[in-house]
mmCIF file of C-alpha atoms in Angstrom:
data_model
loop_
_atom_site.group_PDB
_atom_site.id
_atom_site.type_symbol
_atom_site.label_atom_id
_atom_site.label_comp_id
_atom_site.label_asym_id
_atom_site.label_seq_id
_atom_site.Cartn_x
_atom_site.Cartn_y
_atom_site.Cartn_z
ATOM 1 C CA UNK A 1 101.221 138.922 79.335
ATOM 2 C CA UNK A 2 99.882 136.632 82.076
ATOM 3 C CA UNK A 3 96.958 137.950 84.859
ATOM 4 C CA UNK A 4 97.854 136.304 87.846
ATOM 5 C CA UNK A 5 94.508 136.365 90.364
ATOM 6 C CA UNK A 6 95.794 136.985 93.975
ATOM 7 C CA UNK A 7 94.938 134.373 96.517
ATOM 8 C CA UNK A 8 94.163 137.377 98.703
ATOM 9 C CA UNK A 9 91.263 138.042 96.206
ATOM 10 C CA UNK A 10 90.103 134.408 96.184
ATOM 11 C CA UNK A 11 89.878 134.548 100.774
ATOM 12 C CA UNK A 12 88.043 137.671 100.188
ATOM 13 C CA UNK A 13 85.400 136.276 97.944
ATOM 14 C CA UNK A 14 85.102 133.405 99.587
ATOM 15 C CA UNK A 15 84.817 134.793 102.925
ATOM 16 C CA UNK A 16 81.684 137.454 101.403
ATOM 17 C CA UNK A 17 80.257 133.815 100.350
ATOM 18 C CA UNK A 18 80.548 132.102 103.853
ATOM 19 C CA UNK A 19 79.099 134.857 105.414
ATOM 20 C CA UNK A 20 76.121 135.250 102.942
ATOM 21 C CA UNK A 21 75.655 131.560 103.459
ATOM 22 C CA UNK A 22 75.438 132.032 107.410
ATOM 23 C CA UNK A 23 73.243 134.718 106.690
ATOM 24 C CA UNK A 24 71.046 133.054 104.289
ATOM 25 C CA UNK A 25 70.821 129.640 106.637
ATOM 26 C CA UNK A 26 69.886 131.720 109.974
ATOM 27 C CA UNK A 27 67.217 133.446 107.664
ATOM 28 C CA UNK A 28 65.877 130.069 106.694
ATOM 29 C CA UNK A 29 65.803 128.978 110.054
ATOM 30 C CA UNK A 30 63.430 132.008 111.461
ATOM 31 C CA UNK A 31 61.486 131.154 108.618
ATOM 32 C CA UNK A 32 61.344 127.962 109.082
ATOM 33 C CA UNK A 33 60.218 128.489 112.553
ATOM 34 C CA UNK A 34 58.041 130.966 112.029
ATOM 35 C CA UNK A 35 56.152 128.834 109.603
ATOM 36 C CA UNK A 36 55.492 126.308 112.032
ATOM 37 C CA UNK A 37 54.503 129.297 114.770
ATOM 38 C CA UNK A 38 51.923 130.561 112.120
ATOM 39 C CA UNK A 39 50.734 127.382 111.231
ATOM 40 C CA UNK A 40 49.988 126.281 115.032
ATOM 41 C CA UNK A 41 48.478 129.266 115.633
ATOM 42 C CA UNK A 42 46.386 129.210 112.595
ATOM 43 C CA UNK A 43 44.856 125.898 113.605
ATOM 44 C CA UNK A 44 43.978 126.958 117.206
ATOM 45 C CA UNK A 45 42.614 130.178 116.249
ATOM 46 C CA UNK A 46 40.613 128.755 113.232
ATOM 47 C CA UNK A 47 38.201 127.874 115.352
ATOM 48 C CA UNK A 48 36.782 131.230 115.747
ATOM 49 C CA UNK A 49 36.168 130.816 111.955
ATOM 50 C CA UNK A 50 34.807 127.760 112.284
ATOM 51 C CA UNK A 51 32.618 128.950 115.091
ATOM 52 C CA UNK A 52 31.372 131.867 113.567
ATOM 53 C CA UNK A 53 30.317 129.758 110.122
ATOM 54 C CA UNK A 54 28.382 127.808 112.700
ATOM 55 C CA UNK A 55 26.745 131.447 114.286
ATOM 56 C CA UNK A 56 26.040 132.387 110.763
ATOM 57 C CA UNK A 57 24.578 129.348 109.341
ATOM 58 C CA UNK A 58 22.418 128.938 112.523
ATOM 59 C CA UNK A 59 20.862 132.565 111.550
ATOM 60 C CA UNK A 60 20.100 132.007 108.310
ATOM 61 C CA UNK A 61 17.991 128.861 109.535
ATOM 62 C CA UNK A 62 16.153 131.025 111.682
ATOM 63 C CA UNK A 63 15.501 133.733 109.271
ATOM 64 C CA UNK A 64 14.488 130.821 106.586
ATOM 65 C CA UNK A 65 12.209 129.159 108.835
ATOM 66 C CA UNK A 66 10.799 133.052 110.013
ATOM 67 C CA UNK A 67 10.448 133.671 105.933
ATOM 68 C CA UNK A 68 8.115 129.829 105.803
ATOM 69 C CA UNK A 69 6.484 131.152 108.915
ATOM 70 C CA UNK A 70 5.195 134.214 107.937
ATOM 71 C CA UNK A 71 4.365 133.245 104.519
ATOM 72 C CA UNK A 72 1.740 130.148 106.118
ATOM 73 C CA UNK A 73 0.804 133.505 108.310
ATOM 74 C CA UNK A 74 0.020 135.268 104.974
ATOM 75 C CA UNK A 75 -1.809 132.585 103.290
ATOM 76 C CA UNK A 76 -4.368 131.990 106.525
ATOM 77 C CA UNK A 77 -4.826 135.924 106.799
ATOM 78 C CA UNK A 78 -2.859 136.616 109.959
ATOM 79 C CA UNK A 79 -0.648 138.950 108.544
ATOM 80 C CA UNK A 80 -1.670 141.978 105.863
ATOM 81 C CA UNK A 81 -0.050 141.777 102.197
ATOM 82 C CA UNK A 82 1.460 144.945 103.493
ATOM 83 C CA UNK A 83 3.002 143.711 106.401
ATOM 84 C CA UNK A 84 3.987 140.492 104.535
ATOM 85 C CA UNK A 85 5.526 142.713 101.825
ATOM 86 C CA UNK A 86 7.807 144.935 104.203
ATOM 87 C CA UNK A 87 8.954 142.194 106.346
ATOM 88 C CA UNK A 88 9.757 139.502 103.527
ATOM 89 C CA UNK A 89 11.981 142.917 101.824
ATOM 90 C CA UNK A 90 13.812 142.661 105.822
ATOM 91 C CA UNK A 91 14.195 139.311 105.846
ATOM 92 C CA UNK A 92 15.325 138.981 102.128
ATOM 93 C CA UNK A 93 17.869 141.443 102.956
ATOM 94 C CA UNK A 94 19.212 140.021 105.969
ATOM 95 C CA UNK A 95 19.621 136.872 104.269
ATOM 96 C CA UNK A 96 21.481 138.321 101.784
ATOM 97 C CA UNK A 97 23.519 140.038 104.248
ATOM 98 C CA UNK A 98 24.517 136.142 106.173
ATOM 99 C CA UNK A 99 25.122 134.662 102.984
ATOM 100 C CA UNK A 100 27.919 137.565 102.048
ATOM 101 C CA UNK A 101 29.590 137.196 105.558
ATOM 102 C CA UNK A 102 28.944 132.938 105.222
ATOM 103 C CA UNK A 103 30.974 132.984 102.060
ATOM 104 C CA UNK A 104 33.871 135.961 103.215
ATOM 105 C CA UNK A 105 34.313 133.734 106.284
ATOM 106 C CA UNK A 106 34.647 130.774 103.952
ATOM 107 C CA UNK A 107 37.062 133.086 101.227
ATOM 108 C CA UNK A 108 38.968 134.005 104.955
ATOM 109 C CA UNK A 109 39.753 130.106 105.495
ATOM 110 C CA UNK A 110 40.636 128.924 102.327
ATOM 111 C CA UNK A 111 42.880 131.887 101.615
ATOM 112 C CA UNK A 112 44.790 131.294 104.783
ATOM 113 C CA UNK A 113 44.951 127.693 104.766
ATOM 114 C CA UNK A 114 46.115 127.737 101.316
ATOM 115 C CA UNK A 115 48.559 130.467 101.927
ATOM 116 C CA UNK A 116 49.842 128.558 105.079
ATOM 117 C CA UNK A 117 49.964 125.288 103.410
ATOM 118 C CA UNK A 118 51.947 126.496 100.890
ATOM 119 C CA UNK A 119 54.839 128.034 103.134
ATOM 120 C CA UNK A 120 54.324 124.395 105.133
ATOM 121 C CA UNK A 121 55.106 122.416 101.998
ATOM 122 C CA UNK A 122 58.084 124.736 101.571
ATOM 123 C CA UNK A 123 60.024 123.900 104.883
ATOM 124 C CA UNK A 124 57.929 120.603 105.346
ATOM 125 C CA UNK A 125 61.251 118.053 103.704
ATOM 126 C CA UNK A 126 63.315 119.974 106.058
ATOM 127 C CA UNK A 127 61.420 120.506 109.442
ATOM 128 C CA UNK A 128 58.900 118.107 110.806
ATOM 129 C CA UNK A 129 56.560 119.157 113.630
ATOM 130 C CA UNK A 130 57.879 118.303 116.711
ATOM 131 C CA UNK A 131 55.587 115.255 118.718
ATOM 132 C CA UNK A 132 55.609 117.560 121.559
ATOM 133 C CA UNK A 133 54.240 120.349 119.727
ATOM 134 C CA UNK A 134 51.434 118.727 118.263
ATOM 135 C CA UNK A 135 50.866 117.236 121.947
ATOM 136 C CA UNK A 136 50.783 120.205 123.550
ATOM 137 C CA UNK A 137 48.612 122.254 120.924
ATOM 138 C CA UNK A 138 46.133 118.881 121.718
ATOM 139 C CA UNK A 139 46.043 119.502 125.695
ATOM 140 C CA UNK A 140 45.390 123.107 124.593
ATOM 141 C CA UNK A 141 42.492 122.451 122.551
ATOM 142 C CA UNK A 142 41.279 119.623 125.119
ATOM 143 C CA UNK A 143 41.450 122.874 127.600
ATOM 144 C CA UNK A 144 39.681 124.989 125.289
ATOM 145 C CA UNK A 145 36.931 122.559 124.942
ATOM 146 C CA UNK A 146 36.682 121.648 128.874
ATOM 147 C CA UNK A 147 36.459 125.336 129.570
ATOM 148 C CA UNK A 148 33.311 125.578 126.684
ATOM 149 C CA UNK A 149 35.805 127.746 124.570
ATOM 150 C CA UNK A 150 35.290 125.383 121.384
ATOM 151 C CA UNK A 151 32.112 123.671 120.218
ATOM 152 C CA UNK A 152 32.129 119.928 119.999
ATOM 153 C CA UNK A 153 31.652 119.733 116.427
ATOM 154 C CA UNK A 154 34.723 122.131 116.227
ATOM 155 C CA UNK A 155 36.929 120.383 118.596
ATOM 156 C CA UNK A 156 36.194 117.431 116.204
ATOM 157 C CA UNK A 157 37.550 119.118 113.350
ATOM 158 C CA UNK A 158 40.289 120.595 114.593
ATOM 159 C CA UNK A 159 41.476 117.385 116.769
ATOM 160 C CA UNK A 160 41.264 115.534 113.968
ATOM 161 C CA UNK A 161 43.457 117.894 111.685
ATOM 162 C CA UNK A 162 46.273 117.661 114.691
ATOM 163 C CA UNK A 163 46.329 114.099 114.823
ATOM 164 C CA UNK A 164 46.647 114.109 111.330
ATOM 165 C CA UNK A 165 49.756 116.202 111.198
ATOM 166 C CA UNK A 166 50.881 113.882 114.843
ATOM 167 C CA UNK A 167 50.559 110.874 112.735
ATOM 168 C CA UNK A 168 52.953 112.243 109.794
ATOM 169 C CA UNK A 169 55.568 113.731 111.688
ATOM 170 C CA UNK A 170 56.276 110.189 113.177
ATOM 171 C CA UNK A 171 56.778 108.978 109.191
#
């Protein structure tokens, strides 16, 4: 007894296969692209992080150098050991408040950038940024900075990071 496989069978299957194929390759595609729409964005828009680190670490300055300033008030009798004692507990407390938002900011970043860089090395063998891309996302943040959007030190940062990627998608 022989079982004799129809080629009608075998054009069936292999049609189901070519079309999972075209379905899996336009799937790849959007996410390749999307990748690379997430990851520009990401780097513009970090800057708000970035910026905010800055507001944050600026106010914790101010309420250190408030804490040394009321304690020299304390020690040449300006201010009661009451007083002292009440507004140290404020200040304590609001520095403990900017240090938990310093250090979610900074758990923000990282988790993005890691979860970004990850999907990047995943299409990076098979899509490079495009020059014009990376150009254009440059003008933008040249705009941005022009217009007092972005703070030097950020613009720094993130211009840096762009040429960066500019430079290897020319390799």
């Amino acid at each position: 007894m022989s079982y004799t496989i129809s080629m009608d069978l075998i054009k069936s299957l292999y049609s189901k296969y070519q079309s999972s194929i075209g379905t899996l390759k336009s799937m790849w595609e959007s996410y390749c692209k999307r990748v690379i729409e997430i990851a520009s964005r990401w780097e513009l828009e970090k800057i708000l992080f970035l910026e905010k680190l800055v507001d944050l670490t600026l106010s914790r300055e101010l309420l250190e150098e408030e804490y040394k300033v009321l304690t020299t008030k304390r020690e040449l009798g300006l201010v009661t050991e009451e007083e002292y004692s009440k507004r140290v507990d404020e200040l304590t407390d609001a520095m403990r408040k900017v240090k938990e938002e310093i250090e979610s900011v900074v758990s923000m970043i990282r988790e993005v950038d890691e979860a970004i860089k990850f999907h990047m090395h995943t299409v990076y063998a098979l899509y490079v940024f495009r020059r014009e891309d990376i150009e254009k996302m440059l003008r933008t943040l040249d705009e941005m900075r022009s217009a007092g959007k972005v703070r030097e030190d950020t613009y720094n940062i993130v211009k840096k990071d762009l040429e960066t990627i500019l430079k290897l998608s020319r390799e």
